[in-house]
Structures are given as structure tokens and as C-alpha cells.
């Protein structure tokens, strides 16, 4: 989305540079005024700006930006922010992962976006619909495709799920989340899984006060390779050697 | 041991009375996660903090005439992200070790290179990315070149657009 007026961009930039909990109500009023004075094109630009220039990069202020959007309470903008978040996540998931070990940057961005997605969905008692992003199948697909993919996907899924500690609806016992936790636990039991990924899963369980050893599933989805190969692919193709 | 590695340094020529206007422009153009703004005296710290708070900035201030306990409190809250910008005099002796601070502004240019290094330098071998912007007046012009020479570093004129890759961590163009 392109915005014609530089002054408007600068105004928003100034506002975001100076947003804090203490001045939140004032800044919310300021942005509301700007939104009312402009058309939907501005909303769309704002959603993109917030996600790409702020949220993706400023993990330390996620709670602040979430509070900002909640106080603003603009349904259209919230929808646009969620769409933009998912769009960026999908770009990163589809990106080439051949050099994953060295591509720290993409993985960090994906983690940040995952944390944000969890905050604005699970954290607000709202679901992530399966046709928006299928976390369970994503894990299965990554497991099937290999280590590099897991390096991207596990920390991402963990960051999303961590917000369910704050949710009364989507807590660890809800069927949707519970199944994802079970799959994470099963991946955790694979002996060749990288130690830092095991650690990520352990941290998640500790945070959610779930006992990793109790997460056992009778019919393993991980072993059902026929099913996995038929799934809609959310990651990039694995290039043949 | 302080290093200037990873910090891109710029200067902008201004008159004293243009400084606040220049600061405003910077805050409208840059992507600032958190910033630290240095002044040369405690009075100027208080004056500037008051002035820019009125202009809608989120800022705290600390200076050497405040009680240590009070200073610690403010610095702690700043580190926690309760506010976005910190105006201060020269009292940080260890270099900035707050990861979120990606912009440091010398509202008043320091008189010697040691002070400059303490304000701008980062501790540790892997300094995080950041930019430093010096507001330089006609009187500061010789100090600028002297400090640049003494520290064997480069302080260039600020371009119209500062490349985000220089100070926004993990910036990625591919996302477009």
C-alpha cells in the first residue's frame, strides 16, 4: 500500500516512536482523529506499517501495541492487522530454508510474528481458523520435511501457543491446543531433535504448567506419512539434491 | 572496553535555536525503538525533557544532580520500556547496554573524545546495531573533527534517508 502524503507517514512515525503506556489514551485519540480524516486506504497502510515496521521488529513492545489496538477498538483495522500478520508469516514460511542454520534473521522475524499472532488471537480469546493457518499440519509437514524446517516451525508454533496461558477459552486443555501440544511432545521424544528445539518445547510446557511426560497420544499423527503427503503444503518445496 | 563497532555515526549542522526543530524532524523520520538524548548540563536536561514532553514525546530524564536511588529507579523503568526516550547528562560510565536502544542523539556535542565514547560506545564485542546523531553547531566544528580523529572513526553528514538496515535490528527487505 502506498501513501501519498509524506507528512501523514511522518506523523504516524512520530506517534509510534513516542507511544508508551502512560500516554496511550492520548495517542489513541490522535490516531483515531487521523483515521477519521482519511479513507480506508490509510487504514490499510497503517496495518501494514504497524506489522512490518513495528511489530515484526519491536518484540519488546508487543504488549504495548496490542494494548494500543485494543483501546482503539477499530474492527476494520484489527482485521487488517491480523490479515497482514498472516500474510507476512506465510511469506516467511514459504521462503527458501536451505541456509536456515545461518539465516537467523528470518527465523527471528517469524518468531516475533508468531508471538504477535498469539497475542491478538489466543490472547484475546479468538481462534486462528484452520484456513487462515493450520498449526497442527504445519508441524507435521515440518517434521516430514526435516531439520531445517523444524528449526523454523517449532519456535514459531511455540511462540504462538504461549499466549494460550492468558486465554480462558483456548487453554492447554482445549482439544485444539492439546493436540498441538501432543504433537510437540512426540517430536520432543525423537532422539535426533536439536537440543535447542527440545528446550523450546520444555520452556513452553513449563510456562503453560503442562507436564511434558503426560502428553501422550495413542494414534501417532507423525507416523502417518500417507496423510502428511496429502496435506495442503504451507512450507516451501524441499529441493531435491 | 567500549567499541564504536556497529554504530553508524552522523552529524547535522544546526544553530542552537534550531535544535528542537531538528529533533522533531528526526523523530518523524526515523524508526526508533528506544532512544537516549544527551545534553551537556543538568539544566539543559531538565529544560529539554520538559519541552519535548509538551510536544508529545514519551520521555524520562536523569542527570548527575539527582539522588542515586532516584536515578536507578528511572533507568530501571526506562530499561523495562515504560517510556521510549531518555534525556540525560553524562553519568553513564559503562556504555549503553540496553538492547532496545537503537538511536542515540547528542543534542549537545561533547567537548572531548572520552565523553563521546562513553555516550555512543557499546560494551561487549558484539554491539547491537545502532545510529548516533550529533547536533553540531558552528562552535562545535573543530571538536567534531578532533574527536573523529582521536577515536579513529568516521562521523559523516546525515543523509536525507537513513538506511533502516543500519539501525533497525533484523530488518528485512524481502517482506515486501
mmCIF file of N, CA, C and O in Angstrom, chain A residues 150-216:
data_model
loop_
_atom_site.group_PDB
_atom_site.id
_atom_site.type_symbol
_atom_site.label_atom_id
_atom_site.label_comp_id
_atom_site.label_asym_id
_atom_site.label_seq_id
_atom_site.Cartn_x
_atom_site.Cartn_y
_atom_site.Cartn_z
ATOM 1 N N UNK A 150 12.052 -27.731 10.785
ATOM 2 C CA UNK A 150 11.714 -27.737 12.220
ATOM 3 C C UNK A 150 12.327 -26.535 12.934
ATOM 4 O O UNK A 150 11.742 -25.969 13.842
ATOM 5 N N UNK A 151 13.509 -26.158 12.482
ATOM 6 C CA UNK A 151 14.225 -25.028 13.069
ATOM 7 C C UNK A 151 13.405 -23.738 12.938
ATOM 8 O O UNK A 151 13.478 -22.845 13.770
ATOM 9 N N UNK A 152 12.636 -23.652 11.877
ATOM 10 C CA UNK A 152 11.756 -22.509 11.669
ATOM 11 C C UNK A 152 10.439 -22.674 12.422
ATOM 12 O O UNK A 152 9.955 -21.772 13.096
ATOM 13 N N UNK A 153 9.859 -23.861 12.265
ATOM 14 C CA UNK A 153 8.458 -24.045 12.656
ATOM 15 C C UNK A 153 8.263 -24.229 14.165
ATOM 16 O O UNK A 153 7.338 -23.651 14.738
ATOM 17 N N UNK A 154 9.131 -24.999 14.802
ATOM 18 C CA UNK A 154 8.906 -25.239 16.237
ATOM 19 C C UNK A 154 8.945 -23.944 17.056
ATOM 20 O O UNK A 154 7.990 -23.654 17.786
ATOM 21 N N UNK A 155 10.001 -23.124 16.928
ATOM 22 C CA UNK A 155 9.991 -21.883 17.715
ATOM 23 C C UNK A 155 8.799 -20.986 17.382
ATOM 24 O O UNK A 155 8.253 -20.325 18.254
ATOM 25 N N UNK A 156 8.391 -21.002 16.116
ATOM 26 C CA UNK A 156 7.239 -20.205 15.698
ATOM 27 C C UNK A 156 5.961 -20.687 16.393
ATOM 28 O O UNK A 156 5.258 -19.899 17.034
ATOM 29 N N UNK A 157 5.679 -21.980 16.294
ATOM 30 C CA UNK A 157 4.459 -22.534 16.900
ATOM 31 C C UNK A 157 4.480 -22.313 18.417
ATOM 32 O O UNK A 157 3.474 -21.917 19.015
ATOM 33 N N UNK A 158 5.653 -22.511 19.018
ATOM 34 C CA UNK A 158 5.784 -22.318 20.470
ATOM 35 C C UNK A 158 5.401 -20.885 20.853
ATOM 36 O O UNK A 158 4.659 -20.661 21.808
ATOM 37 N N UNK A 159 5.883 -19.910 20.066
ATOM 38 C CA UNK A 159 5.591 -18.502 20.363
ATOM 39 C C UNK A 159 4.103 -18.202 20.228
ATOM 40 O O UNK A 159 3.549 -17.392 20.983
ATOM 41 N N UNK A 160 3.452 -18.824 19.248
ATOM 42 C CA UNK A 160 2.007 -18.600 19.081
ATOM 43 C C UNK A 160 1.261 -19.160 20.290
ATOM 44 O O UNK A 160 0.447 -18.488 20.928
ATOM 45 N N UNK A 161 1.574 -20.431 20.593
ATOM 46 C CA UNK A 161 0.834 -21.164 21.622
ATOM 47 C C UNK A 161 1.025 -20.579 23.019
ATOM 48 O O UNK A 161 0.167 -20.695 23.877
ATOM 49 N N UNK A 162 2.158 -19.910 23.227
ATOM 50 C CA UNK A 162 2.464 -19.435 24.577
ATOM 51 C C UNK A 162 1.381 -18.479 25.093
ATOM 52 O O UNK A 162 1.146 -18.382 26.300
ATOM 53 N N UNK A 163 0.673 -17.822 24.179
ATOM 54 C CA UNK A 163 -0.389 -16.901 24.597
ATOM 55 C C UNK A 163 -1.617 -17.614 25.156
ATOM 56 O O UNK A 163 -2.495 -16.965 25.720
ATOM 57 N N UNK A 164 -1.719 -18.913 24.975
ATOM 58 C CA UNK A 164 -2.921 -19.585 25.476
ATOM 59 C C UNK A 164 -2.896 -19.685 26.998
ATOM 60 O O UNK A 164 -3.905 -20.000 27.613
ATOM 61 N N UNK A 165 -1.751 -19.350 27.609
ATOM 62 C CA UNK A 165 -1.724 -19.238 29.060
ATOM 63 C C UNK A 165 -2.624 -18.103 29.544
ATOM 64 O O UNK A 165 -3.108 -18.115 30.671
ATOM 65 N N UNK A 166 -2.835 -17.115 28.668
ATOM 66 C CA UNK A 166 -3.650 -15.957 29.033
ATOM 67 C C UNK A 166 -5.110 -16.124 28.634
ATOM 68 O O UNK A 166 -5.940 -15.251 28.871
ATOM 69 N N UNK A 167 -5.422 -17.244 27.970
ATOM 70 C CA UNK A 167 -6.763 -17.394 27.409
ATOM 71 C C UNK A 167 -7.627 -18.308 28.258
ATOM 72 O O UNK A 167 -7.175 -19.363 28.704
ATOM 73 N N UNK A 168 -8.869 -17.894 28.488
ATOM 74 C CA UNK A 168 -9.777 -18.756 29.236
ATOM 75 C C UNK A 168 -10.415 -19.782 28.305
ATOM 76 O O UNK A 168 -10.819 -20.858 28.726
ATOM 77 N N UNK A 169 -10.483 -19.452 27.019
ATOM 78 C CA UNK A 169 -11.130 -20.355 26.066
ATOM 79 C C UNK A 169 -10.132 -21.373 25.510
ATOM 80 O O UNK A 169 -10.385 -22.571 25.492
ATOM 81 N N UNK A 170 -8.983 -20.850 25.067
ATOM 82 C CA UNK A 170 -8.008 -21.718 24.399
ATOM 83 C C UNK A 170 -6.861 -22.078 25.331
ATOM 84 O O UNK A 170 -5.705 -21.848 25.023
ATOM 85 N N UNK A 171 -7.179 -22.623 26.481
ATOM 86 C CA UNK A 171 -6.120 -23.023 27.409
ATOM 87 C C UNK A 171 -5.572 -24.396 26.994
ATOM 88 O O UNK A 171 -6.090 -25.014 26.070
ATOM 89 N N UNK A 172 -4.533 -24.870 27.664
ATOM 90 C CA UNK A 172 -3.888 -26.115 27.224
ATOM 91 C C UNK A 172 -4.808 -27.341 27.205
ATOM 92 O O UNK A 172 -4.471 -28.340 26.567
ATOM 93 N N UNK A 173 -5.942 -27.279 27.881
ATOM 94 C CA UNK A 173 -6.804 -28.451 27.889
ATOM 95 C C UNK A 173 -7.807 -28.442 26.737
ATOM 96 O O UNK A 173 -8.479 -29.442 26.490
ATOM 97 N N UNK A 174 -7.927 -27.324 26.042
ATOM 98 C CA UNK A 174 -8.869 -27.307 24.926
ATOM 99 C C UNK A 174 -8.335 -28.243 23.835
ATOM 100 O O UNK A 174 -7.129 -28.373 23.637
ATOM 101 N N UNK A 175 -9.239 -28.921 23.141
ATOM 102 C CA UNK A 175 -8.854 -30.011 22.235
ATOM 103 C C UNK A 175 -7.866 -29.557 21.163
ATOM 104 O O UNK A 175 -6.890 -30.251 20.858
ATOM 105 N N UNK A 176 -8.107 -28.388 20.615
ATOM 106 C CA UNK A 176 -7.256 -27.851 19.538
ATOM 107 C C UNK A 176 -5.817 -27.686 20.012
ATOM 108 O O UNK A 176 -4.869 -28.193 19.406
ATOM 109 N N UNK A 177 -5.667 -26.961 21.130
ATOM 110 C CA UNK A 177 -4.323 -26.698 21.655
ATOM 111 C C UNK A 177 -3.683 -27.994 22.164
ATOM 112 O O UNK A 177 -2.506 -28.249 21.962
ATOM 113 N N UNK A 178 -4.506 -28.810 22.824
ATOM 114 C CA UNK A 178 -3.979 -30.031 23.415
ATOM 115 C C UNK A 178 -3.345 -30.931 22.357
ATOM 116 O O UNK A 178 -2.274 -31.498 22.563
ATOM 117 N N UNK A 179 -3.999 -31.026 21.212
ATOM 118 C CA UNK A 179 -3.455 -31.871 20.150
ATOM 119 C C UNK A 179 -2.102 -31.329 19.642
ATOM 120 O O UNK A 179 -1.173 -32.093 19.399
ATOM 121 N N UNK A 180 -2.023 -30.023 19.524
ATOM 122 C CA UNK A 180 -0.753 -29.422 19.096
ATOM 123 C C UNK A 180 0.345 -29.708 20.119
ATOM 124 O O UNK A 180 1.471 -30.058 19.771
ATOM 125 N N UNK A 181 -0.014 -29.604 21.398
ATOM 126 C CA UNK A 181 0.961 -29.903 22.457
ATOM 127 C C UNK A 181 1.409 -31.362 22.390
ATOM 128 O O UNK A 181 2.581 -31.672 22.579
ATOM 129 N N UNK A 182 0.441 -32.254 22.100
ATOM 130 C CA UNK A 182 0.786 -33.675 21.989
ATOM 131 C C UNK A 182 1.795 -33.916 20.864
ATOM 132 O O UNK A 182 2.738 -34.691 20.999
ATOM 133 N N UNK A 183 1.562 -33.247 19.745
ATOM 134 C CA UNK A 183 2.488 -33.418 18.609
ATOM 135 C C UNK A 183 3.869 -32.865 18.969
ATOM 136 O O UNK A 183 4.899 -33.483 18.683
ATOM 137 N N UNK A 184 3.880 -31.708 19.636
ATOM 138 C CA UNK A 184 5.161 -31.147 20.072
ATOM 139 C C UNK A 184 5.881 -32.131 20.997
ATOM 140 O O UNK A 184 7.087 -32.332 20.903
ATOM 141 N N UNK A 185 5.099 -32.751 21.892
ATOM 142 C CA UNK A 185 5.692 -33.705 22.840
ATOM 143 C C UNK A 185 6.261 -34.912 22.100
ATOM 144 O O UNK A 185 7.325 -35.429 22.449
ATOM 145 N N UNK A 186 5.541 -35.346 21.075
ATOM 146 C CA UNK A 186 6.023 -36.512 20.324
ATOM 147 C C UNK A 186 7.301 -36.168 19.554
ATOM 148 O O UNK A 186 8.236 -36.965 19.499
ATOM 149 N N UNK A 187 7.327 -34.974 18.998
ATOM 150 C CA UNK A 187 8.551 -34.530 18.311
ATOM 151 C C UNK A 187 9.697 -34.450 19.332
ATOM 152 O O UNK A 187 10.825 -34.827 19.060
ATOM 153 N N UNK A 188 9.364 -33.979 20.531
ATOM 154 C CA UNK A 188 10.354 -33.851 21.602
ATOM 155 C C UNK A 188 10.996 -35.192 21.927
ATOM 156 O O UNK A 188 12.171 -35.270 22.272
ATOM 157 N N UNK A 189 10.245 -36.265 21.791
ATOM 158 C CA UNK A 189 10.766 -37.604 22.130
ATOM 159 C C UNK A 189 11.694 -38.171 21.058
ATOM 160 O O UNK A 189 12.351 -39.180 21.277
ATOM 161 N N UNK A 190 11.725 -37.540 19.878
ATOM 162 C CA UNK A 190 12.655 -38.010 18.843
ATOM 163 C C UNK A 190 14.081 -37.706 19.305
ATOM 164 O O UNK A 190 14.396 -36.577 19.654
ATOM 165 N N UNK A 191 14.908 -38.747 19.292
ATOM 166 C CA UNK A 191 16.245 -38.597 19.877
ATOM 167 C C UNK A 191 17.127 -37.642 19.083
ATOM 168 O O UNK A 191 18.016 -37.005 19.624
ATOM 169 N N UNK A 192 16.880 -37.535 17.751
ATOM 170 C CA UNK A 192 17.798 -36.714 16.962
ATOM 171 C C UNK A 192 17.357 -35.259 16.851
ATOM 172 O O UNK A 192 17.923 -34.490 16.082
ATOM 173 N N UNK A 193 16.347 -34.874 17.615
ATOM 174 C CA UNK A 193 15.912 -33.478 17.569
ATOM 175 C C UNK A 193 16.973 -32.581 18.208
ATOM 176 O O UNK A 193 17.533 -32.916 19.244
ATOM 177 N N UNK A 194 17.213 -31.439 17.572
ATOM 178 C CA UNK A 194 18.220 -30.492 18.078
ATOM 179 C C UNK A 194 17.890 -30.092 19.520
ATOM 180 O O UNK A 194 16.729 -29.867 19.859
ATOM 181 N N UNK A 195 18.941 -29.965 20.306
ATOM 182 C CA UNK A 195 18.768 -29.718 21.732
ATOM 183 C C UNK A 195 18.020 -28.404 22.009
ATOM 184 O O UNK A 195 17.164 -28.330 22.886
ATOM 185 N N UNK A 196 18.321 -27.365 21.223
ATOM 186 C CA UNK A 196 17.659 -26.077 21.489
ATOM 187 C C UNK A 196 16.164 -26.135 21.179
ATOM 188 O O UNK A 196 15.362 -25.449 21.803
ATOM 189 N N UNK A 197 15.779 -27.016 20.228
ATOM 190 C CA UNK A 197 14.353 -27.170 19.935
ATOM 191 C C UNK A 197 13.659 -27.930 21.063
ATOM 192 O O UNK A 197 12.538 -27.602 21.454
ATOM 193 N N UNK A 198 14.332 -28.935 21.588
ATOM 194 C CA UNK A 198 13.779 -29.645 22.750
ATOM 195 C C UNK A 198 13.558 -28.652 23.886
ATOM 196 O O UNK A 198 12.531 -28.663 24.561
ATOM 197 N N UNK A 199 14.553 -27.793 24.039
ATOM 198 C CA UNK A 199 14.498 -26.810 25.119
ATOM 199 C C UNK A 199 13.310 -25.868 24.935
ATOM 200 O O UNK A 199 12.592 -25.559 25.883
ATOM 201 N N UNK A 200 13.087 -25.425 23.698
ATOM 202 C CA UNK A 200 11.949 -24.532 23.405
ATOM 203 C C UNK A 200 10.634 -25.174 23.845
ATOM 204 O O UNK A 200 9.770 -24.523 24.431
ATOM 205 N N UNK A 201 10.490 -26.466 23.539
ATOM 206 C CA UNK A 201 9.257 -27.176 23.879
ATOM 207 C C UNK A 201 9.122 -27.303 25.398
ATOM 208 O O UNK A 201 8.033 -27.118 25.958
ATOM 209 N N UNK A 202 10.245 -27.574 26.054
ATOM 210 C CA UNK A 202 10.208 -27.688 27.519
ATOM 211 C C UNK A 202 9.819 -26.362 28.176
ATOM 212 O O UNK A 202 9.035 -26.334 29.125
ATOM 213 N N UNK A 203 10.359 -25.277 27.633
ATOM 214 C CA UNK A 203 10.037 -23.949 28.179
ATOM 215 C C UNK A 203 8.542 -23.656 28.024
ATOM 216 O O UNK A 203 7.893 -23.149 28.933
ATOM 217 N N UNK A 204 8.012 -24.004 26.856
ATOM 218 C CA UNK A 204 6.571 -23.793 26.614
ATOM 219 C C UNK A 204 5.733 -24.547 27.651
ATOM 220 O O UNK A 204 4.826 -23.977 28.260
ATOM 221 N N UNK A 205 6.061 -25.821 27.846
ATOM 222 C CA UNK A 205 5.291 -26.635 28.786
ATOM 223 C C UNK A 205 5.371 -26.072 30.201
ATOM 224 O O UNK A 205 4.383 -26.045 30.933
ATOM 225 N N UNK A 206 6.561 -25.615 30.569
ATOM 226 C CA UNK A 206 6.738 -25.046 31.891
ATOM 227 C C UNK A 206 5.876 -23.788 32.032
ATOM 228 O O UNK A 206 5.185 -23.601 33.029
ATOM 229 N N UNK A 207 5.920 -22.961 31.020
ATOM 230 C CA UNK A 207 5.157 -21.711 31.006
ATOM 231 C C UNK A 207 3.650 -21.991 31.132
ATOM 232 O O UNK A 207 2.930 -21.282 31.820
ATOM 233 N N UNK A 208 3.206 -23.037 30.462
ATOM 234 C CA UNK A 208 1.770 -23.360 30.469
ATOM 235 C C UNK A 208 1.408 -24.314 31.608
ATOM 236 O O UNK A 208 0.256 -24.715 31.741
ATOM 237 N N UNK A 209 2.399 -24.664 32.407
ATOM 238 C CA UNK A 209 2.227 -25.602 33.526
ATOM 239 C C UNK A 209 1.617 -26.919 33.065
ATOM 240 O O UNK A 209 0.643 -27.423 33.620
ATOM 241 N N UNK A 210 2.222 -27.437 31.986
ATOM 242 C CA UNK A 210 1.798 -28.723 31.449
ATOM 243 C C UNK A 210 2.947 -29.695 31.645
ATOM 244 O O UNK A 210 4.104 -29.337 31.471
ATOM 245 N N UNK A 211 2.626 -30.930 32.037
ATOM 246 C CA UNK A 211 3.665 -31.934 32.208
ATOM 247 C C UNK A 211 3.930 -32.636 30.872
ATOM 248 O O UNK A 211 3.071 -33.319 30.337
ATOM 249 N N UNK A 212 5.139 -32.450 30.393
ATOM 250 C CA UNK A 212 5.524 -32.969 29.076
ATOM 251 C C UNK A 212 5.341 -34.492 28.994
ATOM 252 O O UNK A 212 4.911 -35.023 27.978
ATOM 253 N N UNK A 213 5.641 -35.184 30.084
ATOM 254 C CA UNK A 213 5.580 -36.656 30.064
ATOM 255 C C UNK A 213 4.144 -37.182 29.956
ATOM 256 O O UNK A 213 3.917 -38.308 29.518
ATOM 257 N N UNK A 214 3.192 -36.358 30.373
ATOM 258 C CA UNK A 214 1.792 -36.797 30.306
ATOM 259 C C UNK A 214 1.157 -36.570 28.940
ATOM 260 O O UNK A 214 0.030 -36.982 28.693
ATOM 261 N N UNK A 215 1.884 -35.887 28.082
ATOM 262 C CA UNK A 215 1.339 -35.592 26.748
ATOM 263 C C UNK A 215 1.624 -36.756 25.807
ATOM 264 O O UNK A 215 2.586 -36.757 25.054
ATOM 265 N N UNK A 216 0.784 -37.764 25.895
ATOM 266 C CA UNK A 216 0.993 -38.929 25.039
ATOM 267 C C UNK A 216 -0.267 -39.178 24.220
ATOM 268 O O UNK A 216 -1.391 -39.026 24.704
#
